[in-house]
CSV table of C-alpha atoms in Angstrom, one decimal:
chain,number,residue,atom,x,y,z
A,686,UNK,CA,0.0,0.0,0.0
A,687,UNK,CA,3.0,2.3,0.4
A,688,UNK,CA,4.7,1.5,-2.9
A,689,UNK,CA,5.4,4.2,-5.5
A,690,UNK,CA,3.2,4.2,-8.6
A,691,UNK,CA,5.0,2.2,-11.3
A,692,UNK,CA,4.1,1.6,-14.9
A,693,UNK,CA,2.8,-1.9,-14.3
A,694,UNK,CA,0.6,-0.7,-11.4
A,695,UNK,CA,-0.7,2.2,-13.6
A,696,UNK,CA,-1.6,-0.3,-16.4
A,697,UNK,CA,-3.4,-2.5,-13.8
A,698,UNK,CA,-5.4,0.5,-12.6
A,699,UNK,CA,-6.3,1.6,-16.1
A,700,UNK,CA,-8.0,-1.7,-16.9
A,701,UNK,CA,-10.9,-1.2,-14.4
A,702,UNK,CA,-12.1,2.2,-15.7
A,703,UNK,CA,-11.9,0.9,-19.3
A,704,UNK,CA,-14.1,-2.1,-18.4
A,705,UNK,CA,-16.4,0.0,-16.2
A,706,UNK,CA,-16.9,2.4,-19.1
A,707,UNK,CA,-18.1,-0.5,-21.1
A,708,UNK,CA,-20.3,-1.5,-18.2
A,709,UNK,CA,-22.0,1.9,-18.2
A,710,UNK,CA,-22.6,1.7,-22.0
A,711,UNK,CA,-23.9,-1.9,-21.8
A,712,UNK,CA,-26.0,-1.2,-18.7
A,713,UNK,CA,-27.7,1.7,-20.5
A,714,UNK,CA,-28.3,-0.4,-23.6
A,715,UNK,CA,-30.2,-3.1,-21.7
A,716,UNK,CA,-32.0,-1.0,-19.1
A,717,UNK,CA,-35.3,-1.7,-20.8
A,718,UNK,CA,-34.7,-5.5,-20.9
A,719,UNK,CA,-33.9,-6.2,-17.2
A,720,UNK,CA,-34.7,-4.4,-13.9
A,721,UNK,CA,-31.6,-2.6,-12.5
A,722,UNK,CA,-31.3,-4.5,-9.2
A,723,UNK,CA,-32.0,-7.8,-10.9
A,724,UNK,CA,-29.2,-7.0,-13.5
A,725,UNK,CA,-26.8,-6.6,-10.6
A,726,UNK,CA,-27.8,-9.9,-9.1
A,727,UNK,CA,-27.6,-11.8,-12.4
A,728,UNK,CA,-24.2,-10.2,-13.1
A,729,UNK,CA,-22.7,-11.4,-9.8
A,730,UNK,CA,-24.4,-14.8,-9.9
A,731,UNK,CA,-22.6,-15.5,-13.2
A,732,UNK,CA,-19.3,-14.1,-11.8
A,733,UNK,CA,-19.8,-16.5,-8.9
A,734,UNK,CA,-20.0,-19.4,-11.3
A,735,UNK,CA,-16.9,-18.2,-13.1
A,736,UNK,CA,-14.9,-18.0,-9.9
A,737,UNK,CA,-16.1,-21.2,-8.3
A,738,UNK,CA,-13.9,-23.7,-10.3
A,739,UNK,CA,-10.9,-21.4,-9.6
A,740,UNK,CA,-11.3,-21.1,-5.9
A,741,UNK,CA,-14.1,-23.4,-4.6
A,742,UNK,CA,-11.8,-24.5,-1.8
A,743,UNK,CA,-12.6,-21.2,0.0
A,744,UNK,CA,-15.8,-22.8,1.3
A,745,UNK,CA,-13.9,-25.6,3.1
A,746,UNK,CA,-13.5,-25.5,6.9
A,747,UNK,CA,-10.3,-23.7,7.9
A,748,UNK,CA,-10.0,-21.4,4.8
A,749,UNK,CA,-10.7,-18.4,7.0
A,750,UNK,CA,-13.9,-17.4,5.2
A,751,UNK,CA,-16.2,-18.4,8.0
A,752,UNK,CA,-13.9,-17.0,10.7
A,753,UNK,CA,-13.9,-13.6,9.0
A,754,UNK,CA,-17.4,-13.8,7.7
A,755,UNK,CA,-18.4,-10.4,9.1
A,756,UNK,CA,-15.7,-8.6,7.2
A,757,UNK,CA,-16.4,-10.4,3.9
A,758,UNK,CA,-20.1,-9.8,4.4
A,759,UNK,CA,-19.4,-6.1,4.7
A,760,UNK,CA,-17.1,-6.1,1.7
A,761,UNK,CA,-19.7,-8.0,-0.3
A,762,UNK,CA,-22.4,-5.5,0.7
A,763,UNK,CA,-20.5,-2.4,-0.2
A,764,UNK,CA,-18.6,-3.4,-3.3
A,765,UNK,CA,-21.0,-6.0,-4.8
A,766,UNK,CA,-24.5,-5.6,-3.3
A,767,UNK,CA,-24.7,-1.9,-3.3
A,768,UNK,CA,-22.3,-0.1,-5.7
A,769,UNK,CA,-23.5,-1.4,-9.1
A,770,UNK,CA,-27.0,-1.8,-8.0
A,771,UNK,CA,-27.2,1.9,-7.2
A,772,UNK,CA,-25.4,2.7,-10.4
A,773,UNK,CA,-27.9,0.7,-12.5
A,774,UNK,CA,-30.7,2.2,-10.5
A,775,UNK,CA,-29.3,5.7,-11.1
A,776,UNK,CA,-29.4,5.1,-14.9
A,777,UNK,CA,-33.1,4.6,-14.8
A,778,UNK,CA,-33.9,8.2,-13.9
A,779,UNK,CA,-30.7,10.1,-14.6
A,780,UNK,CA,-28.8,10.8,-17.7
A,781,UNK,CA,-25.4,9.1,-18.3
A,782,UNK,CA,-23.7,12.5,-18.3
A,783,UNK,CA,-25.1,13.3,-14.8
A,784,UNK,CA,-24.2,9.9,-13.5
A,785,UNK,CA,-20.7,10.3,-14.8
A,786,UNK,CA,-20.4,13.7,-13.3
A,787,UNK,CA,-21.4,12.5,-9.9
A,788,UNK,CA,-19.1,9.6,-10.1
A,789,UNK,CA,-16.2,12.0,-10.9
A,790,UNK,CA,-16.3,13.1,-7.3
A,791,UNK,CA,-14.7,9.7,-6.3
A,792,UNK,CA,-11.3,11.1,-5.5
A,793,UNK,CA,-12.8,13.7,-3.2
A,794,UNK,CA,-14.9,11.1,-1.3
A,795,UNK,CA,-11.9,8.8,-1.1
A,796,UNK,CA,-9.7,11.5,0.4
A,797,UNK,CA,-12.4,12.6,2.9
A,798,UNK,CA,-13.4,9.1,4.1
A,799,UNK,CA,-9.8,8.1,4.4
A,800,UNK,CA,-9.0,11.2,6.5
A,801,UNK,CA,-12.1,11.0,8.7
A,802,UNK,CA,-12.5,7.3,9.3
A,803,UNK,CA,-9.2,5.6,8.5
A,804,UNK,CA,-6.6,8.1,9.8
A,805,UNK,CA,-5.1,8.7,6.4
A,806,UNK,CA,-3.2,11.9,5.8
A,807,UNK,CA,-4.1,14.2,2.9
A,808,UNK,CA,-1.4,16.2,1.2
A,809,UNK,CA,-1.7,19.4,-0.8
A,810,UNK,CA,-0.5,17.6,-3.9
A,811,UNK,CA,-3.4,15.1,-3.6
A,812,UNK,CA,-5.9,17.9,-3.2
A,813,UNK,CA,-4.3,19.7,-6.3
A,814,UNK,CA,-4.3,16.4,-8.2
A,815,UNK,CA,-8.0,15.9,-7.4
A,816,UNK,CA,-8.9,19.3,-8.7
A,817,UNK,CA,-6.8,18.8,-11.9
A,818,UNK,CA,-8.3,15.3,-12.5
A,819,UNK,CA,-11.9,16.5,-12.0
A,820,UNK,CA,-11.3,19.4,-14.3
A,821,UNK,CA,-10.4,16.9,-17.0
A,822,UNK,CA,-13.7,15.0,-16.3
A,823,UNK,CA,-15.7,18.2,-16.5
A,824,UNK,CA,-14.0,19.0,-19.8
A,825,UNK,CA,-15.2,15.7,-21.3
A,826,UNK,CA,-18.7,16.1,-19.9
A,827,UNK,CA,-19.0,19.7,-21.2
A,828,UNK,CA,-17.7,18.6,-24.6
A,829,UNK,CA,-15.3,21.5,-24.5
A,830,UNK,CA,-18.1,24.0,-23.8
A,831,UNK,CA,-18.3,24.9,-20.1
A,832,UNK,CA,-21.7,26.5,-20.6
A,833,UNK,CA,-23.2,23.0,-21.0
A,834,UNK,CA,-22.5,22.3,-17.4
A,835,UNK,CA,-24.9,25.1,-16.4
A,836,UNK,CA,-27.8,23.2,-18.0
A,837,UNK,CA,-27.3,20.1,-15.8
A,838,UNK,CA,-30.1,19.4,-13.3
A,839,UNK,CA,-30.0,16.9,-10.5
A,840,UNK,CA,-32.7,14.2,-10.3
A,841,UNK,CA,-33.2,11.2,-7.8
A,842,UNK,CA,-30.8,9.1,-9.8
A,843,UNK,CA,-28.0,11.5,-9.0
A,844,UNK,CA,-28.5,10.8,-5.3
A,845,UNK,CA,-28.3,7.1,-5.9
A,846,UNK,CA,-24.9,7.7,-7.6
A,847,UNK,CA,-23.7,9.7,-4.7
A,848,UNK,CA,-24.5,6.9,-2.3
A,849,UNK,CA,-22.8,4.4,-4.7
A,850,UNK,CA,-19.7,6.5,-4.8
A,851,UNK,CA,-19.6,6.7,-1.0
A,852,UNK,CA,-20.1,2.9,-0.7
A,853,UNK,CA,-17.2,2.3,-3.2
A,854,UNK,CA,-14.9,4.7,-1.3
A,855,UNK,CA,-15.5,2.8,2.0
A,856,UNK,CA,-15.1,-0.5,0.2
A,857,UNK,CA,-11.8,0.5,-1.2
A,858,UNK,CA,-10.4,1.7,2.2
A,859,UNK,CA,-11.5,-1.6,3.8
A,860,UNK,CA,-9.9,-3.4,0.9
A,861,UNK,CA,-6.6,-1.7,1.7
A,862,UNK,CA,-6.3,-3.3,5.1
A,863,UNK,CA,-4.6,-6.7,4.4
A,864,UNK,CA,-3.9,-7.3,8.1
A,865,UNK,CA,-7.6,-7.8,8.6
A,866,UNK,CA,-7.7,-10.9,6.3
A,867,UNK,CA,-6.3,-14.5,6.6
A,868,UNK,CA,-2.9,-14.4,4.8
A,869,UNK,CA,-3.5,-17.6,2.8
A,870,UNK,CA,-6.8,-16.4,1.5
A,871,UNK,CA,-5.5,-12.9,0.7
A,872,UNK,CA,-2.6,-14.4,-1.3
A,873,UNK,CA,-5.1,-16.1,-3.7
A,874,UNK,CA,-6.8,-13.4,-5.7
A,875,UNK,CA,-9.6,-15.7,-6.9
A,876,UNK,CA,-10.3,-17.0,-3.4
A,877,UNK,CA,-10.3,-13.5,-1.9
A,878,UNK,CA,-12.7,-12.3,-4.6
A,879,UNK,CA,-15.0,-15.3,-4.3
A,880,UNK,CA,-15.2,-14.8,-0.6
A,881,UNK,CA,-16.6,-11.3,-1.3
A,882,UNK,CA,-18.8,-12.5,-4.1
A,883,UNK,CA,-20.3,-15.3,-2.1
A,884,UNK,CA,-21.8,-12.8,0.3
A,885,UNK,CA,-22.4,-10.2,-2.4
A,886,UNK,CA,-24.6,-12.6,-4.3
A,887,UNK,CA,-26.7,-13.1,-1.1
A,888,UNK,CA,-27.0,-9.3,-0.6
A,889,UNK,CA,-27.9,-8.6,-4.3
A,890,UNK,CA,-30.3,-11.5,-4.4
A,891,UNK,CA,-32.1,-10.2,-1.3
A,892,UNK,CA,-32.3,-6.7,-3.0
A,893,UNK,CA,-33.5,-8.3,-6.2
A,894,UNK,CA,-36.2,-10.2,-4.4
A,895,UNK,CA,-37.4,-6.9,-2.9
A,896,UNK,CA,-37.5,-5.4,-6.4
A,897,UNK,CA,-39.7,-8.1,-7.7
A,898,UNK,CA,-42.0,-7.9,-4.7
A,899,UNK,CA,-42.4,-4.2,-4.8
A,900,UNK,CA,-42.4,-3.4,-8.5
A,901,UNK,CA,-43.7,-4.8,-11.7
A,902,UNK,CA,-40.3,-6.3,-12.6
A,903,UNK,CA,-39.9,-8.3,-15.8
A,904,UNK,CA,-37.0,-9.7,-17.8
A,905,UNK,CA,-37.1,-9.7,-21.6
A,906,UNK,CA,-34.7,-12.5,-22.5
A,907,UNK,CA,-32.8,-12.3,-25.7
A,908,UNK,CA,-29.4,-13.1,-27.2
A,909,UNK,CA,-28.2,-9.5,-26.8
A,910,UNK,CA,-29.2,-9.6,-23.1
A,911,UNK,CA,-27.3,-12.9,-22.6
A,912,UNK,CA,-24.2,-11.4,-24.2
A,913,UNK,CA,-24.5,-8.3,-22.1
A,914,UNK,CA,-24.7,-10.4,-18.9
A,915,UNK,CA,-21.6,-12.4,-19.9
A,916,UNK,CA,-19.7,-9.2,-20.5
A,917,UNK,CA,-20.6,-7.4,-17.3
A,918,UNK,CA,-19.9,-10.6,-15.3
A,919,UNK,CA,-16.5,-11.5,-16.7
A,920,UNK,CA,-15.1,-8.0,-17.5
A,921,UNK,CA,-16.3,-5.3,-15.2
A,922,UNK,CA,-16.9,-7.8,-12.4
A,923,UNK,CA,-14.2,-10.4,-12.2
A,924,UNK,CA,-11.3,-8.8,-14.2
A,925,UNK,CA,-11.9,-5.3,-13.1
A,926,UNK,CA,-12.3,-6.2,-9.4
A,927,UNK,CA,-9.1,-8.3,-9.6
A,928,UNK,CA,-7.1,-5.4,-11.0
A,929,UNK,CA,-8.6,-2.8,-8.7
A,930,UNK,CA,-8.0,-4.9,-5.6
A,931,UNK,CA,-4.3,-5.5,-6.6
A,932,UNK,CA,-3.8,-1.8,-7.5
A,933,UNK,CA,-5.3,-0.6,-4.2
A,934,UNK,CA,-3.0,-2.9,-2.3
A,935,UNK,CA,0.0,-1.4,-4.1
A,936,UNK,CA,-0.6,2.3,-4.0
A,937,UNK,CA,-3.6,2.8,-1.7
A,938,UNK,CA,-7.1,4.1,-2.3
A,939,UNK,CA,-6.2,7.8,-2.5
A,940,UNK,CA,-4.0,7.3,-5.6
A,941,UNK,CA,-6.1,4.5,-7.1
A,942,UNK,CA,-9.2,6.8,-6.9
A,943,UNK,CA,-7.8,9.1,-9.5
A,944,UNK,CA,-7.7,6.4,-12.1
A,945,UNK,CA,-11.5,6.0,-11.8
A,946,UNK,CA,-11.8,9.4,-13.4
A,947,UNK,CA,-10.6,7.8,-16.6
A,948,UNK,CA,-14.0,6.1,-16.8
A,949,UNK,CA,-16.0,9.0,-18.3
A,950,UNK,CA,-13.2,9.6,-20.8
A,951,UNK,CA,-13.3,6.0,-21.9
A,952,UNK,CA,-17.1,6.1,-21.9
A,953,UNK,CA,-17.1,9.1,-24.2
A,954,UNK,CA,-14.6,7.4,-26.6
A,955,UNK,CA,-16.7,4.2,-26.6
A,956,UNK,CA,-19.9,6.1,-27.2
A,957,UNK,CA,-18.2,8.0,-30.0
A,958,UNK,CA,-17.1,4.6,-31.5
A,959,UNK,CA,-20.6,3.3,-31.4
A,960,UNK,CA,-22.0,6.5,-33.0
A,961,UNK,CA,-19.3,6.6,-35.6
A,962,UNK,CA,-17.9,9.9,-34.4
A,963,UNK,CA,-14.2,10.7,-34.3
A,964,UNK,CA,-12.6,11.9,-31.0
A,965,UNK,CA,-12.2,15.6,-30.5
A,966,UNK,CA,-9.4,17.8,-29.3
A,967,UNK,CA,-11.0,18.2,-25.9
A,968,UNK,CA,-10.7,14.4,-25.4
A,969,UNK,CA,-6.9,14.8,-25.6
A,970,UNK,CA,-6.9,17.8,-23.3
A,971,UNK,CA,-9.1,16.0,-20.8
A,972,UNK,CA,-6.8,13.0,-20.9
A,973,UNK,CA,-3.8,15.2,-20.2
A,974,UNK,CA,-5.5,16.8,-17.2
A,975,UNK,CA,-6.6,13.5,-15.7
A,976,UNK,CA,-3.2,11.9,-16.1
A,977,UNK,CA,-1.6,15.0,-14.7
A,978,UNK,CA,-3.8,14.7,-11.7
A,979,UNK,CA,-2.8,11.1,-11.3
A,980,UNK,CA,0.9,11.9,-11.5
A,981,UNK,CA,0.6,14.9,-9.2
A,982,UNK,CA,-1.3,12.9,-6.5
A,983,UNK,CA,1.2,10.1,-6.6
A,984,UNK,CA,4.1,12.3,-5.6
A,985,UNK,CA,5.3,11.8,-2.0
């Protein structure tokens, strides 16, 4: 957690925002086919099946899972049961640009929660890096025209995204405390992730059951929906969580949080690709600001 940011760690932390950008695009594409809370449950149920052959031994007595069940239940609630469920729910009533704007506050929440509840110090360079990185995000969202930001209006979905961002910040700080986990389990990335997913599936399943009981929830099964479920389970779930967890362990949540601001940039580029539009100059400028914020925040 105290290592200096290296090229390999940077690459590892770039992978999650790229996959999460695809998750936002795919989640928006299928929002009319599957209820948001149910989408989160199906996503993690498939991820559970992917991880089970790799680390099924985690359920054996003596693995540490049951001894540390409260910790893994909390990690599963925050990172799996709540974060993406709230994000998918936010996309039902809010626009993608608003959701992305709210999520861009991640470094600020990460710094504040680390300082208030985990005793982490906050340097001036980290604050400056946060400002620089968020400026890059705002540049993407405004499409190079700052007047467009004045037209944004908050809706209930934006509140859901704020709660999701806070949940992910707390999850990341808890993740950065390896001394709280059994050493053997922590050393096996698949087992450590499966321990969280096992409880996360229970949480998301309970939330999905409530969604079906309280709303007129329906699933419109199709091949595109099946393909979307496979993607959000294998990519943004298993691979992204693996890379994020390893990256947080190396450099800590404060620095890792800045990489999450690459998500809206990647989302803009992916959207442009789907729409057949070429990237603009402001994309390059935004990338420079975000990367500048990452480099500045990583200085010690």
